Structure formats: C-alpha cells, structure tokens
Short mmCIF file of C-alpha atoms and ligand atoms in Angstrom, two decimals:
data_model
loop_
_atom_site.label_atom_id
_atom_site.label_comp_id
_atom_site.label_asym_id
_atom_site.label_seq_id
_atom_site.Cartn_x
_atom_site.Cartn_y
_atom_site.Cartn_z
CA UNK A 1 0.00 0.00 0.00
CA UNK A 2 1.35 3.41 -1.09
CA UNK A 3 0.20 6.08 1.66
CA UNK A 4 3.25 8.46 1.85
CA UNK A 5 3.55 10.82 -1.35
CA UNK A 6 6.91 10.92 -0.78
CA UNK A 7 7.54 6.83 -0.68
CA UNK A 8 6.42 6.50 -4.53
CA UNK A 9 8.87 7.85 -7.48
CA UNK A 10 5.69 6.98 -9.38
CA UNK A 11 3.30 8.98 -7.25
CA UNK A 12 3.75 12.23 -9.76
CA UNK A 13 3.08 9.87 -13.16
CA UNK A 14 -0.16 8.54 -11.25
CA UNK A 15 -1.47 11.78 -10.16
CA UNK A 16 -1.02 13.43 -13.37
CA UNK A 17 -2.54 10.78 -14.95
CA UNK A 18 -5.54 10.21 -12.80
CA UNK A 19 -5.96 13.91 -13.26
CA UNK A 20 -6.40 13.84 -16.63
CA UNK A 21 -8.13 10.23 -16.78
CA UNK A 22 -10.89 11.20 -14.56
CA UNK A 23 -11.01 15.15 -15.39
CA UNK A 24 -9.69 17.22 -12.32
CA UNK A 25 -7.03 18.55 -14.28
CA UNK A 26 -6.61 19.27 -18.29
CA UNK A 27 -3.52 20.42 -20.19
CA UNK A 28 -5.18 23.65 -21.30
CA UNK A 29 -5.21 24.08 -25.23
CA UNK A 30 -5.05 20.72 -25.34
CA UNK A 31 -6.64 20.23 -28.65
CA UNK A 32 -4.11 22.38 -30.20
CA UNK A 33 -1.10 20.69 -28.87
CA UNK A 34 -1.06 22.16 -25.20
CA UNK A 35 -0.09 25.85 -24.29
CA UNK A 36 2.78 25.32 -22.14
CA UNK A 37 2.16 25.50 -18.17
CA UNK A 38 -1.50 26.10 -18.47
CA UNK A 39 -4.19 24.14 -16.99
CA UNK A 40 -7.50 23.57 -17.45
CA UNK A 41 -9.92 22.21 -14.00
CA UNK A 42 -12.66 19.74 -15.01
CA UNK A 43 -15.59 18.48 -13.34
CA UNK A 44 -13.73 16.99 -10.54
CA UNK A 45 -10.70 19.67 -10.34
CA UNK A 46 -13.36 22.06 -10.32
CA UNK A 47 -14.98 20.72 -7.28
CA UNK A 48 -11.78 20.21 -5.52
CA UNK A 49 -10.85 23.80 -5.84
CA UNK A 50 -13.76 25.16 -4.64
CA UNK A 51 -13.44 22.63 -1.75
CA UNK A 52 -10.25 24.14 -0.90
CA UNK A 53 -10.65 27.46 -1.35
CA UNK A 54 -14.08 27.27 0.47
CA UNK A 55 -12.58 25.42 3.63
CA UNK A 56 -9.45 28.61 3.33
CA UNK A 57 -12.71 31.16 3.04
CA UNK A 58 -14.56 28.95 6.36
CA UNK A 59 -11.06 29.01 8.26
CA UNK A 60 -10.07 32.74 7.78
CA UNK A 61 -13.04 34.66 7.72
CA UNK A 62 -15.92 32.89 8.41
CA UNK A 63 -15.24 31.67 11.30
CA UNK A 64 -13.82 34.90 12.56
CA UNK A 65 -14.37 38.10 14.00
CA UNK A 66 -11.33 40.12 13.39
CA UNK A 67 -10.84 39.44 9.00
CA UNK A 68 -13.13 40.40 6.59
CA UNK A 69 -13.05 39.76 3.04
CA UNK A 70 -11.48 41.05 -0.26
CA UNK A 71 -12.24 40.65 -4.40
CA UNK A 72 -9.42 42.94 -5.79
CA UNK A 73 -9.31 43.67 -9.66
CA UNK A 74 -6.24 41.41 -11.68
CA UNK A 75 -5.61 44.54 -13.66
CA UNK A 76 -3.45 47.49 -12.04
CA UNK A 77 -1.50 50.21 -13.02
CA UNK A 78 1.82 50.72 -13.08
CA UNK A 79 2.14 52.80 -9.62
CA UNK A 80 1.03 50.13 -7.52
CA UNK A 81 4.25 47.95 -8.51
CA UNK A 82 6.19 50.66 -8.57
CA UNK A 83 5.48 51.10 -4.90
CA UNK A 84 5.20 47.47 -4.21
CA UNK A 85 9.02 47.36 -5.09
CA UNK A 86 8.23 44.38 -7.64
CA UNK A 87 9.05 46.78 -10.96
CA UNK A 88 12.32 46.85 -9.41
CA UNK A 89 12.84 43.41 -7.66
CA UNK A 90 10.39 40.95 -9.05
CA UNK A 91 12.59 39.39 -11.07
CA UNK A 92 14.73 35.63 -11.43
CA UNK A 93 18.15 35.83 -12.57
CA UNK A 94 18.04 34.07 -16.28
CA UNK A 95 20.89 32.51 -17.92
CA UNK A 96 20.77 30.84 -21.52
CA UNK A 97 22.89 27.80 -22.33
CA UNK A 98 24.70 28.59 -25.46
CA UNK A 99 25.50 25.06 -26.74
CA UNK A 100 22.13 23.56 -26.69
CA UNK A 101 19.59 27.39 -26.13
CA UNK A 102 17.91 26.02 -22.87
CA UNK A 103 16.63 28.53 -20.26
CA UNK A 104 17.36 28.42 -16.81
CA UNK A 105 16.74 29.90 -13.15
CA UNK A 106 20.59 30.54 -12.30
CA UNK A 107 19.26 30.59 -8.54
CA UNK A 108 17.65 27.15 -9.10
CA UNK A 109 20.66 24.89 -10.79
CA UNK A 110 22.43 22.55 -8.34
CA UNK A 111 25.41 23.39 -10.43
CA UNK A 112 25.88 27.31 -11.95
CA UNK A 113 28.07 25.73 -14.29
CA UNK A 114 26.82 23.01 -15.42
CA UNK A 115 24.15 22.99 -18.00
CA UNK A 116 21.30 20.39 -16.45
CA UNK A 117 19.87 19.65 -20.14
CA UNK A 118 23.09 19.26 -22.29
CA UNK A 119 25.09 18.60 -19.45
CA UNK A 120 28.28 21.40 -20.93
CA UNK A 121 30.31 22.71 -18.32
CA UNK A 122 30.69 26.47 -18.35
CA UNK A 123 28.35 27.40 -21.08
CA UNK A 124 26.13 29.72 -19.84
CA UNK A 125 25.38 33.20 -20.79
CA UNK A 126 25.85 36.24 -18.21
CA UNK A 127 22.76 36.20 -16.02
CA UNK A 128 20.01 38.26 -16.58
CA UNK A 129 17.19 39.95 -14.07
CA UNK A 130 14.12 38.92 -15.93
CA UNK A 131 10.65 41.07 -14.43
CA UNK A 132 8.15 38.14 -14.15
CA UNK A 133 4.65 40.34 -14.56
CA UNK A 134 2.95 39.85 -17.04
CA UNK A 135 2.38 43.45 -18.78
CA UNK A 136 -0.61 44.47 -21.49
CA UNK A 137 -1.92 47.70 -22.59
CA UNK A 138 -5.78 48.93 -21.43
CA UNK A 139 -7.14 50.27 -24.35
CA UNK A 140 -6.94 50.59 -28.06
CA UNK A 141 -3.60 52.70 -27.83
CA UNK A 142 -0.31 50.50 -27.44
CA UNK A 143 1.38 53.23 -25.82
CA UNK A 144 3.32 53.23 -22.59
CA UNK A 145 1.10 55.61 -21.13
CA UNK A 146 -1.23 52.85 -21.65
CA UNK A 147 0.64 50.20 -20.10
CA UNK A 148 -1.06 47.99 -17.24
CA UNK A 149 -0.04 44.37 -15.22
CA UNK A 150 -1.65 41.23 -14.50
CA UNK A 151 -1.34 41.10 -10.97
CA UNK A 152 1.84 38.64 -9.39
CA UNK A 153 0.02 38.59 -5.96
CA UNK A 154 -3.33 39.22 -4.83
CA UNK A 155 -1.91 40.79 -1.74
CA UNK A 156 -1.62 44.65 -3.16
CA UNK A 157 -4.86 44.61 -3.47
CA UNK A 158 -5.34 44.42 0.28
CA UNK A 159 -2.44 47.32 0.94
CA UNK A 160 -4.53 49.65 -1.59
CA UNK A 161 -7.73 49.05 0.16
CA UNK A 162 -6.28 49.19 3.74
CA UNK A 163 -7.87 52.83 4.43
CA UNK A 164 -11.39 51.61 2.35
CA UNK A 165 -11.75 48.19 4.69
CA UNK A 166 -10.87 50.39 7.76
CA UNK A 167 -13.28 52.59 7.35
CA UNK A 168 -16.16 50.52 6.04
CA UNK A 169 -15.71 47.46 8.18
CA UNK A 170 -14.90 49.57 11.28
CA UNK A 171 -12.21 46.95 12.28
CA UNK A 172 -9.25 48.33 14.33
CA UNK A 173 -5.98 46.03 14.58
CA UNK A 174 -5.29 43.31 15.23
CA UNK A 175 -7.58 42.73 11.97
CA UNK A 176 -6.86 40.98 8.31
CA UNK A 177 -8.41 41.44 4.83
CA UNK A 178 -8.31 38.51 3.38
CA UNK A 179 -8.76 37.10 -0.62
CA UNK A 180 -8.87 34.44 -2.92
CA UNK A 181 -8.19 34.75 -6.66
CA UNK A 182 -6.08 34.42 -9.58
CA UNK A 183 -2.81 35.57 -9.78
CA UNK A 184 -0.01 35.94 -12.94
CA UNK A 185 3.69 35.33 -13.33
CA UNK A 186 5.87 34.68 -16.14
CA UNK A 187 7.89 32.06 -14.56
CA UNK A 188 11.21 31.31 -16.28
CA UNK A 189 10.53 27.38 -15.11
CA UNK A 190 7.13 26.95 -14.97
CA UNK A 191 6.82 22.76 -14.25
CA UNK A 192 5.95 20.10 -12.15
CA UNK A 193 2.31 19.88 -13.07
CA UNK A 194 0.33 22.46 -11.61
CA UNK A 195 3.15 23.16 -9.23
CA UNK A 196 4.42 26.19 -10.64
CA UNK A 197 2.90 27.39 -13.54
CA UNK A 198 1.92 31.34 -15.08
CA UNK A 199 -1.61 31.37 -14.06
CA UNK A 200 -2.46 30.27 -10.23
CA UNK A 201 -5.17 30.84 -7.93
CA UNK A 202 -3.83 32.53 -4.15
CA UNK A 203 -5.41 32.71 -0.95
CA UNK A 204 -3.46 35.48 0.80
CA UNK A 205 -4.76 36.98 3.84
CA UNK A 206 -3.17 40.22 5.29
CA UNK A 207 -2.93 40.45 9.17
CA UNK A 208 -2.65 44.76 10.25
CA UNK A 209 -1.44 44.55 14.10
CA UNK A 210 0.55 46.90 16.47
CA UNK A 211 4.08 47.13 15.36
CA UNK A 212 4.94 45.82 19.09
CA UNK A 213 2.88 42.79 18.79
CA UNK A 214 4.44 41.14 15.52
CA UNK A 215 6.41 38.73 16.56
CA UNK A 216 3.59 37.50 18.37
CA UNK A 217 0.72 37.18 15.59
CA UNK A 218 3.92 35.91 13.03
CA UNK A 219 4.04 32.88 15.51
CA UNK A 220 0.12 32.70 15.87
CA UNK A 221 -0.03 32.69 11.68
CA UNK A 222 2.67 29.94 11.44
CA UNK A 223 0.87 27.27 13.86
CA UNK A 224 -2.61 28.55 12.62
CA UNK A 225 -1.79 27.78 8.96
CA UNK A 226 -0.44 24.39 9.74
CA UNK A 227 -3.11 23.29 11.97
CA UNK A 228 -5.42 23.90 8.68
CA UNK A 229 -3.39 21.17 6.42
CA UNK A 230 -3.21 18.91 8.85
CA UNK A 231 -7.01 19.61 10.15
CA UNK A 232 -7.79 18.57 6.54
CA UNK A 233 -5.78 15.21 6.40
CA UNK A 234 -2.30 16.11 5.61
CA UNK A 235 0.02 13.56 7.36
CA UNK A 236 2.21 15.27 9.84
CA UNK A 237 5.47 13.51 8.48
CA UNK A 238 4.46 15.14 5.12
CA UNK A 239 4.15 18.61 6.34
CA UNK A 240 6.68 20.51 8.11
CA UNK A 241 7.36 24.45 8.72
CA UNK A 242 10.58 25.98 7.34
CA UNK A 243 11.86 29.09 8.27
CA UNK A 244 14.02 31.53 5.99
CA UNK A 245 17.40 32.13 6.00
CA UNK A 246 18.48 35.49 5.49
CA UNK A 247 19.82 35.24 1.31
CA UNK A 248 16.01 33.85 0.66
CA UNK A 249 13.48 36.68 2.13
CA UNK A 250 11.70 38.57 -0.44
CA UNK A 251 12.38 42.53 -0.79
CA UNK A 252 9.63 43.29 1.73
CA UNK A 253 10.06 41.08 4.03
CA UNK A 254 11.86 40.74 7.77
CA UNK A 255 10.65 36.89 8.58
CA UNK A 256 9.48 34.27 6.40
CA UNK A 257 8.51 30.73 7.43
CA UNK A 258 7.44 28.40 3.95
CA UNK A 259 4.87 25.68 5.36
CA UNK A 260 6.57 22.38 2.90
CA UNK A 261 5.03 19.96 1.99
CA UNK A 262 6.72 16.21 0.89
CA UNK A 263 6.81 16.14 -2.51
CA UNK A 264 6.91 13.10 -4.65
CA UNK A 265 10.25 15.64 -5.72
CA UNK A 266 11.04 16.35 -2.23
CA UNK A 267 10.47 18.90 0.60
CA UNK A 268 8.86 21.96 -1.34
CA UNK A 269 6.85 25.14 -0.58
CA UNK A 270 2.93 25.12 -0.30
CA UNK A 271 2.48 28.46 1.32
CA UNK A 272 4.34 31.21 3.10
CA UNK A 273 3.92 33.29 6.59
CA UNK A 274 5.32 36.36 6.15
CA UNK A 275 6.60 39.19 8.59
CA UNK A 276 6.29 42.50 5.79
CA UNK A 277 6.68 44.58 8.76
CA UNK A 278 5.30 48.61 7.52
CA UNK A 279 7.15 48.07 4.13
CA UNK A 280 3.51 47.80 1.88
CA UNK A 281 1.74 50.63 3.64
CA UNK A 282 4.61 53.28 4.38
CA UNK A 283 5.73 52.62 0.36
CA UNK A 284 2.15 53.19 -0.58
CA UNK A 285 1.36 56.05 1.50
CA UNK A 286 4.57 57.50 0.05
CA UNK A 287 3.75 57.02 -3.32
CA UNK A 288 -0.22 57.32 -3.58
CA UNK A 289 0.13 60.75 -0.89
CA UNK A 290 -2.61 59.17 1.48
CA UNK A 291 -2.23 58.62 4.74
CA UNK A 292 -2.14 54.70 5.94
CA UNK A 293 -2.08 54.60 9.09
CA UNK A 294 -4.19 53.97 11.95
CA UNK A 295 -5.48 56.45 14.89
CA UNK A 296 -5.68 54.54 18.16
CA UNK A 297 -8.73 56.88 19.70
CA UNK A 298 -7.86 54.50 22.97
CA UNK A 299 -4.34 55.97 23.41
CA UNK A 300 -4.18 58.66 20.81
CA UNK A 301 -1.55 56.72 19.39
CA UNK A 302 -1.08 56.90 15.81
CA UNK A 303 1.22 54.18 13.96
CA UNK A 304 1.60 52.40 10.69
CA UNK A 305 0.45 48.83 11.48
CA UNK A 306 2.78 46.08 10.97
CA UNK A 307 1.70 43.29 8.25
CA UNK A 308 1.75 39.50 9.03
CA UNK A 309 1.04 37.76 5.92
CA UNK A 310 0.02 34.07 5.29
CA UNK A 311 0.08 33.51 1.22
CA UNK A 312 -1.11 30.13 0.10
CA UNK A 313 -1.66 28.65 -3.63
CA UNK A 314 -4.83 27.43 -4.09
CA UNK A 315 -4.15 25.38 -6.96
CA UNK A 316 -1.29 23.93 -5.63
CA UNK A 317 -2.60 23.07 -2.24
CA UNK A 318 -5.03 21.11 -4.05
CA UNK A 319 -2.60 19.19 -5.93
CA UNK A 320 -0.87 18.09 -2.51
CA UNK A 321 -3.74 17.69 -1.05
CA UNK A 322 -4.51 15.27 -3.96
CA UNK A 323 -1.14 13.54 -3.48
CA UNK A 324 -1.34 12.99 0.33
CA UNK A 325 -4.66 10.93 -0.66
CA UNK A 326 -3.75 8.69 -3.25
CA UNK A 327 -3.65 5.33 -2.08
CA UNK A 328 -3.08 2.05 -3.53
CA UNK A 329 -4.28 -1.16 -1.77
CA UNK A 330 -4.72 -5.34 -2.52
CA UNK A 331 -7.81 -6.16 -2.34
CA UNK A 332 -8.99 -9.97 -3.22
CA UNK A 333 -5.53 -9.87 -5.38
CA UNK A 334 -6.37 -7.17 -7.21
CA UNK A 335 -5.21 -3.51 -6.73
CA UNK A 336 -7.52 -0.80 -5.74
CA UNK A 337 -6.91 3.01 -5.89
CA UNK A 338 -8.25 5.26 -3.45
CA UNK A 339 -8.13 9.03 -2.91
CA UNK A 340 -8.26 9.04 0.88
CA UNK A 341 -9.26 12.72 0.79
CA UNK A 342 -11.22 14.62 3.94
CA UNK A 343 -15.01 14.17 3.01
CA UNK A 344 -14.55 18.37 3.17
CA UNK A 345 -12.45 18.65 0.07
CA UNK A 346 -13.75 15.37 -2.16
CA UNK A 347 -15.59 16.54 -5.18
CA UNK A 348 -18.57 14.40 -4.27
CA UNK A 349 -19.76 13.31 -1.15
CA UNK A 350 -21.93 11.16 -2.08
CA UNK A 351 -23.21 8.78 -5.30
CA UNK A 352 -26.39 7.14 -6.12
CA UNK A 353 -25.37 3.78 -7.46
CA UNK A 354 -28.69 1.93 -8.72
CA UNK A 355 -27.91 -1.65 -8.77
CA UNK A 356 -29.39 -2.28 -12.09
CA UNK A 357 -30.13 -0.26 -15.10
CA UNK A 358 -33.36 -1.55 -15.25
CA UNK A 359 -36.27 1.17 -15.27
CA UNK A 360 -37.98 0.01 -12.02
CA UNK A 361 -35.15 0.72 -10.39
CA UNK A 362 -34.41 4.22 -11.61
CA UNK A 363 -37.58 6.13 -10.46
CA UNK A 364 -36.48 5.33 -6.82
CA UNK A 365 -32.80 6.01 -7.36
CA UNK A 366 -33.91 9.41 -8.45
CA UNK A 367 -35.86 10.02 -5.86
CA UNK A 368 -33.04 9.46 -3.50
CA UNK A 369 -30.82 11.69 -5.95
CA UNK A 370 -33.05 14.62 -5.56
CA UNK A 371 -32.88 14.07 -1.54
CA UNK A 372 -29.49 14.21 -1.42
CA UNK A 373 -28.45 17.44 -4.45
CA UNK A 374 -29.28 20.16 -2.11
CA UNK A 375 -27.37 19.29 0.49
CA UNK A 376 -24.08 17.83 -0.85
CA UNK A 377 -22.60 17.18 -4.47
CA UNK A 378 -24.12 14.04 -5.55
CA UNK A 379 -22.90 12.10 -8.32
CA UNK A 380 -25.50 9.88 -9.73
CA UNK A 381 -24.02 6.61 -11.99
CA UNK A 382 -26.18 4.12 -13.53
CA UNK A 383 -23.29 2.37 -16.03
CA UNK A 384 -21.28 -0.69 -15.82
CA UNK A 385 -21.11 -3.26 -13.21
CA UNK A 386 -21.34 -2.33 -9.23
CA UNK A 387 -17.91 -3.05 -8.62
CA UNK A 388 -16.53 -1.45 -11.31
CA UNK A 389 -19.00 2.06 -10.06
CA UNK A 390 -17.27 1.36 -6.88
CA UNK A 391 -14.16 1.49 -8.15
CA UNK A 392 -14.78 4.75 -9.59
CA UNK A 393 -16.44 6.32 -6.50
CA UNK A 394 -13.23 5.08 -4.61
CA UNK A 395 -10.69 6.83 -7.08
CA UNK A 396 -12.35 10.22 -7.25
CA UNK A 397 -12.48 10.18 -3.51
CA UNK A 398 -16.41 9.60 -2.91
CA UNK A 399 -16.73 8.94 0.67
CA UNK A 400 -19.92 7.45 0.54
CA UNK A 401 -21.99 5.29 -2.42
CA UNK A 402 -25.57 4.18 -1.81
CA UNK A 403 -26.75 1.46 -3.85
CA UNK A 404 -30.53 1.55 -5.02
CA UNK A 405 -31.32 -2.15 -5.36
CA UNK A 406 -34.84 -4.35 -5.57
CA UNK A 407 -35.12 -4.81 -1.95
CA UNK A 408 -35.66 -1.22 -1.81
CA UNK A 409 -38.63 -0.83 -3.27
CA UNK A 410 -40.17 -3.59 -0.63
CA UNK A 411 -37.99 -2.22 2.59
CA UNK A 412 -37.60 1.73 1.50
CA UNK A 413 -33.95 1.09 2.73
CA UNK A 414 -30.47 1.81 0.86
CA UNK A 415 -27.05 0.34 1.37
CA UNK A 416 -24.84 2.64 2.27
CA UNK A 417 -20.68 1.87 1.45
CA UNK A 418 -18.00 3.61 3.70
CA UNK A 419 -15.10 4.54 0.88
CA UNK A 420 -11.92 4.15 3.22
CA UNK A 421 -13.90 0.63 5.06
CA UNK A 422 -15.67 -0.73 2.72
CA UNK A 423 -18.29 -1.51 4.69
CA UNK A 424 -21.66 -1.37 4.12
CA UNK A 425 -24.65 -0.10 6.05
CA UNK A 426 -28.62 -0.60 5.57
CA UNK A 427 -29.86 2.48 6.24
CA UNK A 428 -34.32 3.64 5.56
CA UNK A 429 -34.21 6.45 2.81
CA UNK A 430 -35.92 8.32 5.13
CA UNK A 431 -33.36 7.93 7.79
CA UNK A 432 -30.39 8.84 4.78
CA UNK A 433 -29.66 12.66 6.29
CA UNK A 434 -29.51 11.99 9.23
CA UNK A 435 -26.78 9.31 8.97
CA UNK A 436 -24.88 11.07 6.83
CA UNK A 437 -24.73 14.65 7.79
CA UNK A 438 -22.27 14.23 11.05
CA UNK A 439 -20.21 11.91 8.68
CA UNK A 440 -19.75 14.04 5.79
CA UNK A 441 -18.92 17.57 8.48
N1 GAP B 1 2.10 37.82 -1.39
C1 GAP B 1 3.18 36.95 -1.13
C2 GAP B 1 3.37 35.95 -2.17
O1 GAP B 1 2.79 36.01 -3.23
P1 GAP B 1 4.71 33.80 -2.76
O2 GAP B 1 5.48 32.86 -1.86
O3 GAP B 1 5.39 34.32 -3.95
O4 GAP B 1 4.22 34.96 -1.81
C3 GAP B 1 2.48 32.56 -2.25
O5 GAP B 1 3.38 33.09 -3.20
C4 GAP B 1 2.02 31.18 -2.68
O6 GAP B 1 1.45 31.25 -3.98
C5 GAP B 1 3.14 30.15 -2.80
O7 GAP B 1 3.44 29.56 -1.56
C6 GAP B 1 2.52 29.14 -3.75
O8 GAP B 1 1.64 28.25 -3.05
C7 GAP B 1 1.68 30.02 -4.66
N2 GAP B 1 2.43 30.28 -5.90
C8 GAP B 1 3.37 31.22 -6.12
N3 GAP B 1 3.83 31.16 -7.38
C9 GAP B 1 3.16 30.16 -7.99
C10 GAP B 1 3.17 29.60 -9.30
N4 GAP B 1 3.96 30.09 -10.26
N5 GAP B 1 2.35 28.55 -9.57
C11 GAP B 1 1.52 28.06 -8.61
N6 GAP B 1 1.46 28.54 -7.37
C12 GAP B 1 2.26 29.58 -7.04
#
C-alpha cells in the first residue's frame, strides 16, 4: 500500500494521470497541442478547488471576527508595482545555455556551471534579471502611457484598500483582509504539473497589528496555517514548517517561514507566513500621498500597522492535497486506488449507485438523488457493473456510495458503502440525512 507521497517515485506519473483520466485537471489548449504550463480544472478539479478554497474562506473569515473579506481587480497600473518594489525586484536571474539554447533559473541549478539539459560545463550566458509580470496595454492605444499588469500577488490589493476596509468594516488592529483569486507570473521554469505554472489561484490573507505585537501574531499565523493542512488530512510527516534564512526573504520582508510539503520531488513550498513589517503601507502612502495609518482613539496613538502575511496557492494546495490521498491497496488480489481525501475537500460526497439499469429501479434512485443534491454534491451513476462504479467512487475520492437495489422498493432502505472501510450499512431512505450529515462535516 502506497500512503506516503513521498515513498512513490511513481506517485507524480499517477497523479497526473488520474488527473487527466478522470477530469480534475486538463492540459489547457489541449486540442491544439497544449499551451505550455497552463491548466485547465474539469468536473472533478473544479470541485476540488472550490473545496479548498471554500474550507481557506470557512477558516479565515468565516469563522472569525477580526478578518473580513477582499475581491481585488487582476488589472493594475503601473504605480502600484512601482510602490510594491516588484518593478524593481520581481525578477529571477536568467541565464541561456549557449550550446544547446535552454533557459534556466541561475538561482535554481544545483550546479551554476553546469548545464542540467546538455550537461556542458561552463556554457552559460551572463545572467540576466528577468521582471516576471505579465504586462498588457488597457485600451486601443499600445502606448506606454497605456501600459497595465496582471497582478503577481493578490496581496496589493489588500495594501490599496487598507484605508477603504478600515473605514467601512470599522475593524481596528489586530484585523486581516483577506482574498482568494487568480494571480499571474511569467515564470522562467514553470513545471511540475500544476506546481508552478503562469496562471495560479492565491489565498493570501493580510494580518494589520501593532508594530509591538508582531512577533507575536507571526508565531500565531505559522501554527494557525499548519493546523489547517493537517485539520484537513495532511500527514504530519508530510508537512513541516521551514523558516528563511536570510539570502532567501523577499524585498519586503523581515521573517518568512514556507509551510513544505513532501513532494513526490522532495520537501517543497505550499504556502508562506510572512513578517512585511510597515514596508507595503509606508511605500504606498509614500507614493499614492494618502495617509495609511491607523489612529488609536484608545491611546491617541497613531502608527503604521505592521503586516503579518500568510500567502497560500490554491491550486497547488489542491494538488498536494490530492497527493497525500492517493492510495493504492490489494484487495482480493487485485489492486484498488483510493483518494483518501477529507469528506470536506472530495468533489462528491456522495453517489447514487442503482444496482441495475433496469427502469424500475431508476424512479427510486432518483428520488433518492433529488434528496441528497441540495445538500451535498451528488454524483449519480447508472453504467457498468457495481464493482466497477465502486471502483470509480473510490478513485475520485467519494466517501460514501448508496446502492438503489430491488429490496428497496419492498424495505424503503439503501445500502450505504463507507469509501476508506468498505463496509456497508442498511440504512431507511428516510433515515439517509440523518446518517450522513455528522459523517460528511
Ligand atoms: N504575497 C506573497 C506571495 O505572493 P509567494 O510565496 O510568492 O508569496 C504565495 O506566493 C504562494 O502562492 C506560494 O506559496 C505558492 O503556493 C503560490 N504560488 C506562487 N507562485 C506560484 C506559481 N507560479 N504557480 C503556482 N502557485 C504559485
């Protein structure tokens, strides 16, 4: 049995093919050969997402009193970056192998003189600083004065809107503004699946506290944020918290701790907690000309609150969480697969399985169907054998199947199967809710 992502050199091959296979994940373009590091969610990708992004959303705002919530635009002009510091610094250092053209991240080879495609020793070009934003024009004019970006991070939005949220939401620090969306980069190395690619979904949250209380609330973000993996089924021996050294913190930032995650590649990041100290507000107060700050009414104290940051990846929390899930088992000598996944995050909760295809069966397995759509995604599946449904269910992660069979329409009753056990429960349709609500929380 394969439980640890990081135990399987083939774990990465199976996921990416499962992905495809059963539609959580597309090569984007795909029809026209693939557009490089793109991606495309299907029906079950799509339901993962919004499984994790919805249990981030529960987590950080819903179930608090002291963050509120955020849908920045993707387009923004030039002065926010500018202020941001990432026109200046957001940029890899480049270098182009001159015997066989490849590209790399100079910061990313094991050996800065060795070429890790052709293998030539020495054959690199000088480095270059290459600006990862993506940049486009608004407007019929291509003129610099026209010039916009795609946004690299959702978290400018939040620094733009500090004095907006402060004001509106009457929230006073310690407080966060938190969001989830898409974010752009022109990565030099885009790879490793959905890993790292140009077009990503975030789920940043920014924490505004007393400058005299960040240490604290940098502590309180770390534990917070890994209580959430592992609250959602993420083996402790595959998650671990990382702190910085000094060479790796970004431009803004005085404290950086990278919550890893085992990768079928190795120990690699799945979100940072950051420590940005004043940096985003004072740089945007200087450049904008507003004030961001914060008047303390309780001790006529005025300061510039200090910014704790946690910044996640949506789509590539998904994929791990994926990955910590996939498990392969022998079952009467044959193997089974099974995405072990927190009944939270799998795409369906539940399927209606009738036994047969026959029509007296289907009315019935409708019925149950329609009970069951409004309160959880229900897959319903009336092909192939019941084994072979099961089998499917117990790939995509289904925690629960209930089989429609002919004994129901004499007893009113289902069978319910347990994904992870196996086992299987005779439970009255009427009854259904009530037995599965506190096993599907
Ligand atoms: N606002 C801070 C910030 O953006 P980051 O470490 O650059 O920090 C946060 O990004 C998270 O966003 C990362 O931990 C990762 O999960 C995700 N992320 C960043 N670049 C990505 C990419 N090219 N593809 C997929 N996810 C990415």
């Amino acid at each position: 049995m394969t439980d640890a992502a990081g135990s399987d050199n083939q774990l990465f091959d199976k996921i990416v093919n499962l992905s495809k296979r059963r539609g959580f994940v597309f090569q984007s373009a795909d029809i026209y050969g693939g557009f490089r590091s793109t991606y495309d969610y299907g029906p079950l990708g799509v339901l993962l997402l919004r499984n994790v992004k919805e249990q981030w959303w529960r987590s950080m705002v819903q179930l608090r009193h002291d963050v509120v919530g955020l849908d920045a635009s993707v387009l923004s002009p030039p002065q926010v970056w500018q202020a941001s510091g990432h026109l200046a610094n957001f940029s890899d250092p480049l270098v182009d192998c001159v015997s066989c053209n490849a590209r790399h991240r100079l910061d990313k080879l094991d050996d800065p003189n060795v070429c890790p495609t052709c293998g030539a020793t020495g054959s690199f070009t000088e480095a270059r600083e290459f600006n990862l934003m993506f940049k486009t024009h608004a407007g019929p004019v291509m003129e610099t004065a026209a010039e916009v970006y795609l946004r690299p991070e959702t978290a400018q939005g939040m620094f733009i809107n500090f004095s907006n949220v402060l004001v509106t939401s009457r929230k006073r620090p310690p407080f966060g503004i938190a969001q989830i969306g898409k974010s752009f980069r022109n990565e030099i190395t885009p790879g490793n699946f959905v890993f790292r690619t140009r077009e990503f979904e975030q789920m940043e949250m920014e924490y505004f506290v007393p400058p005299e209380e960040s240490q604290h609330w940098y502590e309180y973000w770390c534990q917070q944020r890994m209580d959430w993996y592992l609250d959602l089924g993420m083996p402790s021996d595959q998650l671990r918290l990382r702190a910085h050294d000094d060479d790796e913190l970004s431009h803004y930032s005085s404290g950086t701790s990278d919550v890893e995650f085992l990768f079928p590649w190795g120990w690699d990041e799945l979100e940072g907690v950051a420590n940005r100290g004043d940096f985003d507000l004072r740089q945007h107060a200087e450049h904008s000309g507003e004030r961001l700050d914060y008047f303390d009414q309780a001790t006529g104290e005025r300061y510039v609150p200090h910014v704790i940051e946690p910044a996640a990846g949506a789509t590539r929390a998904a994929m791990a969480f994926l990955m910590a899930a996939y498990a392969e088992e022998e079952v009467n000598d044959e193997v089974r697969t099974v995405l072990r996944l927190d009944p939270r995050l799998a795409p369906y909760k539940v399927a209606v399985l009738p036994l047969s295809k026959k029509d007296t069966l289907t009315p019935t397995a409708m019925q149950v169907f329609d009970l069951l759509k409004g309160q959880w995604m229900t897959d319903y599946d009336e092909t192939q054998s019941i084994g072979k449904r099961y089998a499917r269910q117990d790939e995509i992660g289904t925690p629960y199947c209930v089989t429609v069979d002919f004994d129901t329409l004499e007893d009113a009753s289902v069978t319910v199967r347990n994904r992870d056990t196996r086992e299987q429960d005779r439970v009255a349709i009427a009854g259904l809710l009530a037995y599965l609500e506190p096993r599907l929380r």
